[in-house]
Amino acid sequence: MTPMDASTFLLDGKPVPYRVRVSERSRRISLRFTETGLEVVAPARARSFSPEPILSRFSGWIRRQIIRHEALAESRRRFEGTLLLRGQEVAVETLAAGGDLRGWIFEEARHDLTAAMRRRSAEMDQPYGRIVVRDQKWLWGSCSPRTGTVSLNARLVMAPPAVMDYIVVHELAHFRWRGHGVRFWERVARFCPAHQAHRRWLRENGPRLRFPA
């Protein structure tokens, strides 16, 4: 993906910075809002185009993303001395008093994720091989039906237990259905009826699930 010059456009009378990036794999022009700001992603065949029309068309979505990211930034500033653990704010000083904070969080994550996997595996009648717990920036989970390995993000222990449980169900459902088709979501819904609410929680709060610096 190739970067291009950064620019700005007016939204509610205020300049909003954005960057255009050209992607060889992209098939259409799209918008993304990341931690670094607004991006317009364009396919290679559209190297020369004006981003203004798509920015204007999706101005409402951009406005909502700005508000959401500003709220998350404020939340991070407000809870600088705390950490989410199983959905609850806990003072970092309290946890750090026990020694290696990062190692402790990993141990808690392995404990909770292993217990959830065993319980849900039995309920779904879906065996698996082993669990790998990692600190991943983008993925909450992945699996390899061929080897039986399920990889889960250690940060899930920071989310409410029901949200973590949804990811476990999600990955176990992939052993039967590889894609995200209708039958896959039917299986997820069967064992986790509130999965849409849990997905929404992760979208809105994912950036808060972080290890302390």
XYZ file of N, CA, C and O in Angstrom:
852
model
N 0.852 -1.178 0.000
C 0.000 0.000 0.000
C 0.889 1.230 0.000
O 1.805 1.343 0.798
N 0.642 2.169 -0.917
C 1.505 3.324 -1.103
C 0.878 4.582 -0.544
O -0.243 4.932 -0.915
N 1.587 5.345 0.324
C 1.022 6.569 0.865
C 1.048 7.683 -0.159
O 1.915 7.740 -1.023
N 0.115 8.593 -0.058
C 0.084 9.780 -0.888
C 0.020 10.994 0.026
O 0.031 10.868 1.247
N -0.011 12.170 -0.550
C 0.010 13.395 0.248
C -1.207 13.488 1.155
O -2.322 13.158 0.749
N -0.978 13.979 2.380
C -2.071 14.236 3.299
C -2.748 15.542 2.917
O -2.136 16.413 2.320
N -4.018 15.668 3.254
C -4.752 16.864 2.922
C -5.842 17.059 3.975
O -5.880 16.348 4.979
N -6.744 18.032 3.746
C -7.853 18.275 4.653
C -9.107 18.590 3.857
O -9.037 18.963 2.682
N -10.266 18.385 4.495
C -11.525 18.840 3.911
C -12.356 19.433 5.035
O -12.115 19.162 6.220
N -13.305 20.288 4.673
C -14.098 20.984 5.670
C -15.309 20.156 6.093
O -16.047 19.648 5.251
N -15.482 20.027 7.394
C -16.639 19.344 7.957
C -17.169 20.214 9.091
O -16.457 20.470 10.066
N -18.394 20.680 8.953
C -18.984 21.598 9.938
C -18.116 22.842 10.125
O -17.965 23.374 11.230
N -17.506 23.269 9.018
C -16.692 24.484 9.057
C -15.302 24.301 9.618
O -14.551 25.264 9.745
N -14.919 23.058 9.960
C -13.609 22.791 10.535
C -12.807 21.875 9.610
O -13.365 20.939 9.033
N -11.502 22.109 9.461
C -10.687 21.239 8.610
C -10.455 19.883 9.263
O -10.105 19.791 10.438
N -10.684 18.837 8.499
C -10.454 17.470 8.971
C -9.322 16.866 8.141
O -9.447 16.751 6.920
N -8.201 16.516 8.756
C -7.097 15.928 7.988
C -7.423 14.506 7.548
O -8.123 13.765 8.239
N -6.925 14.147 6.391
C -7.076 12.776 5.898
C -5.882 12.439 5.018
O -5.150 13.315 4.564
N -5.683 11.162 4.810
C -4.601 10.686 3.955
C -5.161 9.691 2.949
O -5.989 8.854 3.299
N -4.702 9.804 1.724
C -5.101 8.863 0.676
C -4.024 7.794 0.547
O -2.830 8.108 0.469
N -4.445 6.549 0.559
C -3.502 5.451 0.371
C -3.966 4.580 -0.785
O -5.152 4.256 -0.907
N -3.034 4.201 -1.633
C -3.331 3.356 -2.782
C -2.999 1.911 -2.435
O -1.894 1.608 -1.980
N -3.971 1.031 -2.604
C -3.799 -0.381 -2.264
C -3.920 -1.243 -3.513
O -4.879 -1.114 -4.272
N -2.946 -2.097 -3.714
C -2.988 -3.010 -4.861
C -4.107 -4.037 -4.717
O -4.611 -4.570 -5.704
N -4.508 -4.324 -3.476
C -5.536 -5.343 -3.249
C -6.948 -4.775 -3.196
O -7.925 -5.517 -3.280
N -7.047 -3.456 -3.054
C -8.373 -2.849 -2.952
C -9.068 -2.831 -4.309
O -8.442 -2.551 -5.337
N -10.362 -3.112 -4.305
C -11.140 -3.121 -5.545
C -12.007 -1.889 -5.711
O -12.538 -1.643 -6.791
N -12.191 -1.139 -4.633
C -13.029 0.058 -4.705
C -12.528 1.088 -3.707
O -11.756 0.775 -2.809
N -12.957 2.309 -3.880
C -12.582 3.375 -2.970
C -13.373 3.219 -1.666
O -14.585 3.006 -1.688
N -12.698 3.308 -0.536
C -13.366 3.137 0.753
C -12.732 4.059 1.784
O -11.661 4.633 1.562
N -13.405 4.187 2.919
C -12.922 5.024 4.009
C -12.580 4.163 5.215
O -13.254 3.167 5.488
N -11.541 4.550 5.931
C -11.171 3.895 7.184
C -10.829 4.971 8.198
O -10.272 6.007 7.848
N -11.167 4.712 9.432
C -10.796 5.631 10.516
C -9.972 4.831 11.507
O -10.484 3.945 12.181
N -8.670 5.119 11.583
C -7.760 4.378 12.438
C -7.270 5.269 13.569
O -7.672 6.426 13.688
N -6.356 4.734 14.365
C -5.781 5.513 15.454
C -5.015 6.720 14.936
O -4.837 7.708 15.647
N -4.535 6.650 13.694
C -3.774 7.768 13.126
C -4.659 8.740 12.361
O -4.165 9.742 11.851
N -5.954 8.466 12.260
C -6.867 9.401 11.609
C -7.619 8.808 10.434
O -7.672 7.589 10.252
N -8.178 9.681 9.627
C -9.028 9.292 8.505
C -8.189 8.939 7.288
O -7.256 9.654 6.928
N -8.532 7.821 6.658
C -7.851 7.379 5.444
C -8.861 7.125 4.332
O -9.937 6.585 4.580
N -8.486 7.507 3.133
C -9.225 7.142 1.931
C -8.391 6.090 1.229
O -7.254 6.361 0.817
N -8.916 4.882 1.118
C -8.181 3.783 0.486
C -8.690 3.634 -0.940
O -9.894 3.484 -1.165
N -7.763 3.680 -1.894
C -8.137 3.636 -3.313
C -7.418 2.493 -4.017
O -6.274 2.182 -3.690
N -8.077 1.842 -4.984
C -7.398 0.807 -5.771
C -6.346 1.424 -6.679
O -6.391 2.628 -6.979
N -5.407 0.612 -7.125
C -4.299 1.119 -7.934
C -4.789 1.788 -9.214
O -4.201 2.762 -9.682
N -5.880 1.291 -9.787
C -6.384 1.855 -11.043
C -6.974 3.246 -10.853
O -7.261 3.934 -11.827
N -7.169 3.668 -9.600
C -7.780 4.975 -9.344
C -6.778 5.939 -8.727
O -7.092 6.711 -7.835
N -5.534 5.888 -9.204
C -4.497 6.742 -8.625
C -4.831 8.219 -8.766
O -4.491 9.029 -7.920
N -5.478 8.578 -9.845
C -5.844 9.977 -10.061
C -7.347 10.123 -9.907
O -8.112 9.802 -10.819
N -7.764 10.563 -8.734
C -9.184 10.757 -8.493
C -9.343 11.812 -7.409
O -8.403 12.129 -6.679
N -10.531 12.376 -7.315
C -10.811 13.367 -6.289
C -11.529 12.694 -5.134
O -12.600 12.109 -5.312
N -10.975 12.764 -3.912
C -11.621 12.124 -2.759
C -12.794 12.916 -2.216
O -13.546 12.409 -1.391
N -12.945 14.160 -2.653
C -13.981 15.023 -2.092
C -15.391 14.432 -2.175
O -16.155 14.507 -1.206
N -15.808 13.842 -3.312
C -17.178 13.311 -3.375
C -17.474 12.241 -2.327
O -18.524 12.258 -1.694
N -16.544 11.298 -2.116
C -16.814 10.236 -1.142
C -16.744 10.794 0.280
O -17.501 10.380 1.164
N -15.878 11.779 0.517
C -15.817 12.407 1.832
C -17.113 13.149 2.138
O -17.627 13.096 3.260
N -17.642 13.824 1.129
C -18.905 14.542 1.302
C -20.066 13.578 1.503
O -20.928 13.779 2.358
N -20.067 12.489 0.719
C -21.160 11.512 0.789
C -21.239 10.857 2.162
O -22.327 10.596 2.677
N -20.081 10.588 2.768
C -20.059 9.893 4.053
C -19.687 10.833 5.201
O -19.093 10.402 6.193
N -20.049 12.098 5.064
C -19.714 13.069 6.108
C -20.353 12.708 7.446
O -19.759 12.939 8.512
N -21.569 12.153 7.422
C -22.219 11.747 8.670
C -21.445 10.660 9.378
O -21.258 10.701 10.602
N -20.977 9.664 8.617
C -20.175 8.575 9.198
C -18.875 9.117 9.750
O -18.447 8.731 10.853
N -18.231 10.033 9.023
C -16.967 10.617 9.477
C -17.189 11.389 10.778
O -16.393 11.290 11.712
N -18.280 12.130 10.837
C -18.584 12.910 12.045
C -18.739 11.979 13.251
O -18.218 12.254 14.335
N -19.447 10.859 13.046
C -19.638 9.911 14.147
C -18.314 9.287 14.582
O -18.080 9.056 15.775
N -17.434 8.993 13.624
C -16.136 8.403 13.962
C -15.276 9.379 14.747
O -14.577 8.996 15.695
N -15.324 10.642 14.358
C -14.549 11.659 15.084
C -15.033 11.751 16.526
O -14.233 11.774 17.472
N -16.353 11.808 16.699
C -16.919 11.889 18.051
C -16.519 10.665 18.867
O -16.138 10.762 20.035
N -16.607 9.486 18.247
C -16.269 8.243 18.947
C -14.805 8.228 19.358
O -14.478 7.878 20.509
N -13.895 8.600 18.456
C -12.472 8.563 18.783
C -12.100 9.633 19.803
O -11.219 9.406 20.642
N -12.766 10.774 19.759
C -12.520 11.791 20.779
C -12.967 11.304 22.148
O -12.303 11.554 23.160
N -14.105 10.581 22.176
C -14.593 10.036 23.445
C -13.638 8.978 23.986
O -13.375 8.908 25.192
N -13.089 8.136 23.081
C -12.141 7.120 23.517
C -10.854 7.747 24.038
O -10.276 7.277 25.021
N -10.411 8.817 23.349
C -9.198 9.504 23.801
C -9.410 10.100 25.187
O -8.532 10.034 26.051
N -10.590 10.678 25.402
C -10.905 11.235 26.716
C -10.964 10.135 27.768
O -10.510 10.309 28.904
N -11.515 8.977 27.362
C -11.593 7.845 28.286
C -10.199 7.377 28.671
O -9.929 7.062 29.829
N -9.297 7.335 27.681
C -7.930 6.916 27.983
C -7.249 7.891 28.935
O -6.500 7.488 29.832
N -7.469 9.182 28.720
C -6.878 10.179 29.620
C -7.451 10.048 31.028
O -6.743 10.138 32.028
N -8.761 9.822 31.088
C -9.439 9.745 32.382
C -8.985 8.535 33.187
O -8.816 8.597 34.403
N -8.788 7.403 32.479
C -8.443 6.172 33.181
C -6.972 5.795 33.008
O -6.621 4.631 32.932
N -6.120 6.798 32.928
C -4.700 6.571 32.691
C -4.090 5.668 33.755
O -3.204 4.878 33.492
N -4.567 5.798 34.988
C -4.006 4.997 36.070
C -4.769 3.728 36.364
O -4.567 3.112 37.404
N -5.680 3.344 35.465
C -6.472 2.140 35.685
C -6.375 1.200 34.493
O -5.893 1.568 33.422
N -6.841 -0.006 34.701
C -6.828 -1.039 33.672
C -8.145 -1.791 33.725
O -8.672 -2.054 34.807
N -8.683 -2.102 32.559
C -9.885 -2.931 32.528
C -9.510 -4.376 32.819
O -8.563 -4.921 32.244
N -10.255 -5.007 33.713
C -10.055 -6.421 34.008
C -11.425 -7.052 34.172
O -12.187 -6.669 35.076
N -11.763 -7.967 33.251
C -13.084 -8.597 33.230
C -14.206 -7.546 33.221
O -15.237 -7.706 33.859
N -13.937 -6.462 32.493
C -14.948 -5.429 32.300
C -15.015 -4.377 33.377
O -15.828 -3.464 33.288
N -14.156 -4.480 34.402
C -14.178 -3.534 35.513
C -12.863 -2.737 35.570
O -11.793 -3.281 35.301
N -12.968 -1.458 35.936
C -11.777 -0.629 36.095
C -11.060 -0.994 37.397
O -11.666 -1.022 38.458
N -9.771 -1.283 37.278
C -8.957 -1.638 38.441
C -7.721 -0.750 38.439
O -7.124 -0.501 37.385
N -7.323 -0.259 39.604
C -6.136 0.589 39.703
C -4.887 -0.213 39.350
O -4.667 -1.308 39.878
N -4.081 0.335 38.438
C -2.857 -0.346 38.023
C -1.917 -0.529 39.205
O -1.252 -1.561 39.331
N -1.869 0.449 40.104
C -0.974 0.346 41.261
C -1.294 -0.888 42.093
O -0.409 -1.568 42.600
N -2.571 -1.201 42.216
C -2.990 -2.361 43.009
C -2.499 -3.653 42.376
O -1.988 -4.552 43.056
N -2.638 -3.751 41.035
C -2.211 -4.964 40.347
C -0.699 -5.075 40.296
O -0.131 -6.153 40.452
N -0.027 -3.927 40.077
C 1.432 -3.939 39.941
C 2.123 -4.316 41.245
O 3.274 -4.745 41.229
N 1.427 -4.164 42.359
C 2.036 -4.482 43.659
C 2.423 -5.950 43.747
O 3.282 -6.326 44.543
N 1.792 -6.788 42.910
C 2.082 -8.217 42.967
C 3.307 -8.628 42.182
O 3.688 -9.797 42.205
N 3.940 -7.704 41.428
C 5.138 -8.052 40.662
C 4.965 -7.768 39.183
O 4.599 -6.651 38.803
N 5.249 -8.761 38.342
C 5.191 -8.619 36.884
C 3.742 -8.477 36.432
O 3.022 -9.470 36.305
N 3.308 -7.252 36.161
C 1.907 -7.003 35.813
C 1.511 -7.670 34.503
O 0.454 -8.315 34.410
N 2.361 -7.527 33.490
C 2.049 -8.119 32.184
C 1.952 -9.645 32.277
O 1.026 -10.258 31.746
N 2.894 -10.262 32.969
C 2.868 -11.714 33.132
C 1.643 -12.170 33.895
O 1.043 -13.204 33.580
N 1.255 -11.385 34.907
C 0.070 -11.723 35.695
C -1.191 -11.681 34.845
O -2.046 -12.566 34.941
N -1.295 -10.660 33.991
C -2.467 -10.547 33.112
C -2.531 -11.744 32.163
O -3.605 -12.307 31.923
N -1.372 -12.160 31.625
C -1.348 -13.323 30.733
C -1.818 -14.579 31.457
O -2.552 -15.398 30.887
N -1.386 -14.739 32.700
C -1.811 -15.912 33.457
C -3.319 -15.895 33.693
O -3.995 -16.928 33.589
N -3.863 -14.724 34.033
C -5.310 -14.609 34.211
C -6.030 -14.901 32.909
O -7.088 -15.556 32.891
N -5.482 -14.419 31.807
C -6.095 -14.655 30.500
C -6.094 -16.146 30.161
O -7.100 -16.696 29.696
N -4.964 -16.807 30.378
C -4.893 -18.248 30.095
C -5.905 -19.018 30.945
O -6.554 -19.950 30.456
N -6.021 -18.640 32.199
C -6.965 -19.324 33.091
C -8.395 -19.173 32.582
O -9.127 -20.155 32.438
N -8.808 -17.923 32.312
C -10.192 -17.668 31.910
C -10.498 -18.255 30.532
O -11.559 -18.839 30.313
N -9.561 -18.085 29.597
C -9.799 -18.569 28.230
C -9.814 -20.094 28.177
O -10.623 -20.688 27.454
N -8.935 -20.727 28.933
C -8.921 -22.195 28.970
C -10.222 -22.731 29.541
O -10.813 -23.683 29.012
N -10.698 -22.119 30.627
C -11.955 -22.561 31.233
C -13.122 -22.369 30.271
O -13.989 -23.250 30.133
N -13.152 -21.230 29.577
C -14.237 -20.960 28.630
C -14.184 -21.923 27.457
O -15.225 -22.410 26.985
N -12.990 -22.214 26.960
C -12.852 -23.144 25.835
C -13.324 -24.539 26.222
O -14.034 -25.201 25.449
N -12.962 -25.002 27.380
C -13.368 -26.342 27.811
C -14.893 -26.419 27.961
O -15.519 -27.390 27.529
N -15.471 -25.390 28.568
C -16.915 -25.379 28.781
C -17.678 -25.327 27.453
O -18.590 -26.115 27.210
N -17.260 -24.405 26.586
C -17.964 -24.241 25.315
C -17.697 -25.405 24.352
O -18.568 -25.777 23.566
N -16.532 -25.973 24.419
C -16.234 -27.146 23.582
C -17.186 -28.290 23.904
O -17.700 -28.969 23.001
N -17.449 -28.496 25.189
C -18.377 -29.545 25.598
C -19.803 -29.214 25.175
O -20.525 -30.079 24.660
N -20.209 -27.954 25.366
C -21.577 -27.561 25.015
C -21.829 -27.659 23.508
O -22.909 -28.063 23.075
N -20.823 -27.280 22.716
C -20.977 -27.265 21.259
C -20.591 -28.590 20.621
O -20.686 -28.746 19.410
N -20.120 -29.539 21.448
C -19.646 -30.822 20.942
C -18.601 -30.599 19.849
O -18.645 -31.201 18.779
N -17.662 -29.710 20.164
C -16.631 -29.336 19.198
C -15.247 -29.476 19.836
O -14.802 -28.621 20.587
N -14.538 -30.566 19.546
C -13.193 -30.733 20.109
C -12.198 -29.769 19.458
O -12.421 -29.256 18.360
N -11.107 -29.512 20.146
C -10.030 -28.679 19.612
C -8.707 -29.253 20.101
O -8.675 -30.126 20.968
N -7.605 -28.754 19.556
C -6.298 -29.274 19.916
C -5.666 -28.555 21.086
O -5.637 -29.046 22.198
N -5.189 -27.345 20.852
C -4.539 -26.586 21.916
C -4.908 -25.112 21.803
O -5.387 -24.656 20.762
N -4.651 -24.385 22.885
C -4.921 -22.951 22.936
C -3.597 -22.205 22.972
O -2.693 -22.572 23.723
N -3.497 -21.189 22.155
C -2.339 -20.295 22.180
C -2.851 -18.911 22.565
O -3.759 -18.376 21.926
N -2.298 -18.339 23.622
C -2.708 -17.008 24.089
C -1.608 -16.017 23.749
O -0.454 -16.191 24.147
N -1.975 -14.979 22.992
C -1.004 -13.984 22.540
C -1.534 -12.574 22.807
O -2.734 -12.388 23.002
N -0.631 -11.614 22.738
C -1.022 -10.211 22.744
C -1.033 -9.759 21.295
O 0.018 -9.514 20.700
N -2.213 -9.692 20.703
C -2.355 -9.335 19.296
C -3.027 -7.968 19.177
O -3.985 -7.674 19.897
N -2.538 -7.165 18.238
C -3.047 -5.807 18.119
C -4.394 -5.760 17.414
O -5.262 -4.961 17.756
N -4.595 -6.632 16.405
C -5.784 -6.507 15.571
C -6.764 -7.668 15.719
O -7.961 -7.482 15.623
N -6.266 -8.885 15.930
C -7.153 -10.052 15.967
C -7.542 -10.410 17.398
O -6.698 -10.465 18.284
N -8.838 -10.694 17.595
C -9.282 -11.196 18.896
C -9.108 -12.701 18.969
O -8.920 -13.255 20.054
N -9.165 -13.350 17.825
C -8.989 -14.789 17.822
C -8.843 -15.315 16.412
O -9.197 -14.649 15.432
N -8.298 -16.512 16.288
C -8.189 -17.206 15.011
C -8.066 -18.686 15.317
O -7.792 -19.080 16.461
N -8.276 -19.510 14.312
C -8.179 -20.949 14.545
C -7.701 -21.659 13.291
O -7.802 -21.137 12.175
N -7.181 -22.850 13.495
C -6.749 -23.724 12.407
C -7.450 -25.064 12.574
O -7.000 -25.913 13.348
N -8.574 -25.285 11.872
C -9.280 -26.557 11.984
C -8.386 -27.749 11.638
O -8.584 -28.851 12.161
N -7.395 -27.528 10.776
C -6.519 -28.637 10.371
C -5.684 -29.139 11.541
O -5.549 -30.355 11.757
N -5.111 -28.204 12.314
C -4.274 -28.603 13.449
C -5.043 -28.622 14.770
O -4.565 -29.175 15.759
N -6.222 -27.974 14.787
C -7.004 -27.911 16.010
C -6.575 -26.803 16.947
O -7.067 -26.696 18.075
N -5.655 -25.937 16.490
C -5.146 -24.864 17.339
C -6.076 -23.652 17.315
O -6.527 -23.231 16.252
N -6.334 -23.096 18.484
C -7.117 -21.866 18.606
C -6.222 -20.811 19.247
O -5.688 -21.021 20.335
N -6.028 -19.687 18.549
C -5.230 -18.579 19.068
C -6.184 -17.503 19.581
O -7.095 -17.087 18.860
N -5.964 -17.054 20.806
C -6.846 -16.065 21.420
C -6.022 -14.914 21.995
O -4.895 -15.109 22.456
N -6.594 -13.728 21.941
C -5.915 -12.520 22.386
C -5.973 -12.410 23.907
O -7.051 -12.457 24.505
N -4.815 -12.238 24.525
C -4.757 -12.121 25.993
C -5.577 -10.943 26.491
O -6.073 -10.950 27.630
N -5.764 -9.923 25.657
C -6.509 -8.734 26.077
C -7.985 -9.032 26.330
O -8.686 -8.217 26.928
N -8.454 -10.180 25.873
C -9.859 -10.527 26.091
C -10.199 -10.646 27.575
O -11.362 -10.493 27.957
N -9.204 -10.902 28.423
C -9.479 -10.997 29.857
C -9.854 -9.628 30.419
O -10.413 -9.527 31.511
N -9.579 -8.581 29.678
C -9.957 -7.237 30.113
C -11.419 -6.926 29.798
O -12.007 -6.029 30.397
N -11.987 -7.634 28.849
C -13.383 -7.419 28.454
C -14.327 -8.100 29.435
O -13.911 -8.975 30.203
N -15.608 -7.722 29.426
C -16.580 -8.456 30.245
C -16.549 -9.936 29.889
O -16.360 -10.293 28.717
N -16.711 -10.835 30.842
C -16.649 -12.270 30.569
C -17.558 -12.719 29.428
O -17.187 -13.615 28.661
N -18.739 -12.123 29.294
C -19.654 -12.529 28.226
C -19.088 -12.190 26.859
O -19.329 -12.911 25.877
N -18.323 -11.107 26.756
C -17.702 -10.722 25.491
C -16.588 -11.696 25.143
O -16.459 -12.151 24.004
N -15.760 -12.023 26.131
C -14.714 -13.018 25.925
C -15.326 -14.351 25.494
O -14.841 -15.028 24.589
N -16.411 -14.728 26.142
C -17.091 -15.981 25.847
C -17.588 -16.008 24.404
O -17.530 -17.040 23.734
N -18.050 -14.855 23.907
C -18.513 -14.779 22.512
C -17.377 -15.111 21.542
O -17.576 -15.848 20.560
N -16.164 -14.587 21.797
C -15.038 -14.864 20.910
C -14.712 -16.360 20.912
O -14.388 -16.951 19.867
N -14.809 -16.982 22.067
C -14.571 -18.427 22.158
C -15.582 -19.187 21.302
O -15.218 -20.076 20.519
N -16.852 -18.837 21.421
C -17.889 -19.474 20.600
C -17.626 -19.215 19.120
O -17.756 -20.114 18.271
N -17.247 -17.986 18.794
C -16.967 -17.597 17.411
C -15.897 -18.501 16.795
O -16.063 -19.030 15.693
N -14.789 -18.679 17.524
C -13.694 -19.480 16.982
C -14.060 -20.961 16.899
O -13.716 -21.640 15.929
N -14.762 -21.473 17.889
C -15.176 -22.884 17.825
C -16.159 -23.121 16.680
O -16.147 -24.185 16.056
N -16.983 -22.129 16.385
C -17.928 -22.262 15.271
C -17.192 -22.359 13.940
O -17.692 -22.965 12.983
N -15.998 -21.779 13.862
C -15.220 -21.827 12.615
C -14.698 -23.228 12.313
O -14.312 -23.503 11.176
N -14.666 -24.099 13.299
C -14.230 -25.462 13.017
C -15.215 -26.151 12.076
O -14.838 -27.030 11.301
N -16.477 -25.751 12.153
C -17.490 -26.350 11.270
C -17.721 -25.511 10.020
O -17.955 -26.047 8.942
N -17.685 -24.195 10.165
C -17.930 -23.284 9.037
C -16.773 -22.296 8.949
O -16.613 -21.448 9.813
N -15.985 -22.374 7.884
C -14.782 -21.545 7.769
C -15.108 -20.067 7.554
O -14.459 -19.199 8.096
N -16.071 -19.758 6.714
C -16.394 -18.370 6.415
C -17.416 -17.793 7.385
O -17.797 -18.421 8.370
N -17.853 -16.575 7.078
C -18.849 -15.904 7.917
C -20.197 -15.860 7.209
O -20.825 -14.811 7.092
N -20.619 -17.018 6.748
C -21.893 -17.117 6.054
C -23.062 -17.282 7.009
O -22.909 -17.245 8.243
N -24.232 -17.488 6.441
C -25.457 -17.594 7.230
C -25.383 -18.744 8.227
O -25.748 -18.593 9.409
N -24.909 -19.889 7.785
C -24.866 -21.053 8.682
C -23.884 -20.847 9.825
O -24.116 -21.321 10.951
N -22.781 -20.143 9.550
C -21.826 -19.839 10.618
C -22.498 -19.004 11.701
O -22.425 -19.326 12.891
N -23.175 -17.917 11.287
C -23.796 -17.032 12.266
C -24.976 -17.698 12.974
O -25.261 -17.396 14.143
N -25.636 -18.626 12.297
C -26.708 -19.373 12.957
C -26.136 -20.215 14.093
O -26.742 -20.315 15.170
N -24.971 -20.812 13.855
C -24.346 -21.630 14.906
C -23.875 -20.744 16.058
O -24.039 -21.112 17.233
N -23.289 -19.590 15.744
C -22.871 -18.669 16.798
C -24.074 -18.232 17.630
O -24.050 -18.236 18.862
N -25.165 -17.865 16.940
C -26.363 -17.385 17.635
C -26.989 -18.472 18.505
O -27.578 -18.180 19.554
N -26.854 -19.706 18.077
C -27.419 -20.804 18.859
C -26.791 -20.886 20.242
O -27.491 -21.141 21.250
N -25.470 -20.663 20.312
C -24.765 -20.790 21.594
C -24.468 -19.440 22.250
O -24.092 -19.400 23.425
N -24.646 -18.368 21.496
C -24.408 -17.032 22.049
C -25.433 -16.074 21.437
O -25.103 -15.301 20.530
N -26.677 -16.094 21.911
C -27.744 -15.281 21.315
C -27.454 -13.786 21.296
O -27.948 -13.071 20.418
N -26.656 -13.291 22.231
C -26.379 -11.846 22.305
C -25.088 -11.473 21.574
O -24.471 -10.449 21.877
N -24.692 -12.274 20.588
C -23.394 -12.045 19.938
C -23.291 -10.672 19.278
O -22.222 -10.064 19.250
N -24.383 -10.147 18.751
C -24.325 -8.837 18.099
C -23.972 -7.736 19.102
O -23.186 -6.833 18.801
N -24.534 -7.815 20.299
C -24.217 -6.832 21.338
C -22.755 -6.940 21.759
O -22.085 -5.925 21.997
N -22.237 -8.173 21.826
C -20.839 -8.360 22.218
C -19.893 -7.861 21.130
O -18.848 -7.269 21.435
N -20.244 -8.071 19.871
C -19.434 -7.541 18.765
C -19.421 -6.024 18.807
O -18.380 -5.393 18.602
N -20.567 -5.437 19.085
C -20.648 -3.981 19.160
C -19.790 -3.453 20.319
O -19.109 -2.427 20.186
N -19.799 -4.152 21.447
C -18.983 -3.725 22.585
C -17.505 -3.717 22.202
O -16.779 -2.771 22.547
N -17.056 -4.727 21.488
C -15.661 -4.793 21.076
C -15.310 -3.678 20.100
O -14.222 -3.093 20.179
N -16.213 -3.383 19.172
C -15.952 -2.291 18.232
C -15.806 -0.959 18.962
O -14.952 -0.147 18.622
N -16.642 -0.747 19.967
C -16.659 0.534 20.655
C -15.580 0.652 21.734
O -15.115 1.748 22.041
N -15.188 -0.470 22.320
C -14.266 -0.434 23.455
C -12.939 -1.113 23.218
O -12.078 -1.092 24.114
N -12.768 -1.702 22.043
C -11.522 -2.408 21.754
C -10.253 -1.639 22.073
O -9.325 -2.185 22.675
N -10.176 -0.332 21.698
C -8.953 0.428 21.993
C -8.638 0.549 23.485
O -7.496 0.828 23.851
N -9.625 0.358 24.339
C -9.384 0.445 25.786
C -8.755 -0.833 26.342
O -8.249 -0.835 27.474
N -8.802 -1.894 25.583
C -8.225 -3.156 26.046
C -6.740 -3.139 25.684
O -6.331 -3.525 24.596
N -5.928 -2.684 26.596
C -4.523 -2.482 26.311
C -3.687 -2.802 27.550
O -4.153 -2.650 28.685
N -2.473 -3.221 27.306
C -1.536 -3.425 28.408
C -0.981 -2.082 28.833
O -0.754 -1.203 27.998
N -0.722 -1.889 30.109
C -0.133 -0.622 30.562
C 1.261 -0.453 29.999
O 1.987 -1.429 29.769
N 1.632 0.805 29.732
C 2.950 1.078 29.155
C 4.047 0.661 30.128
O 3.896 0.764 31.334
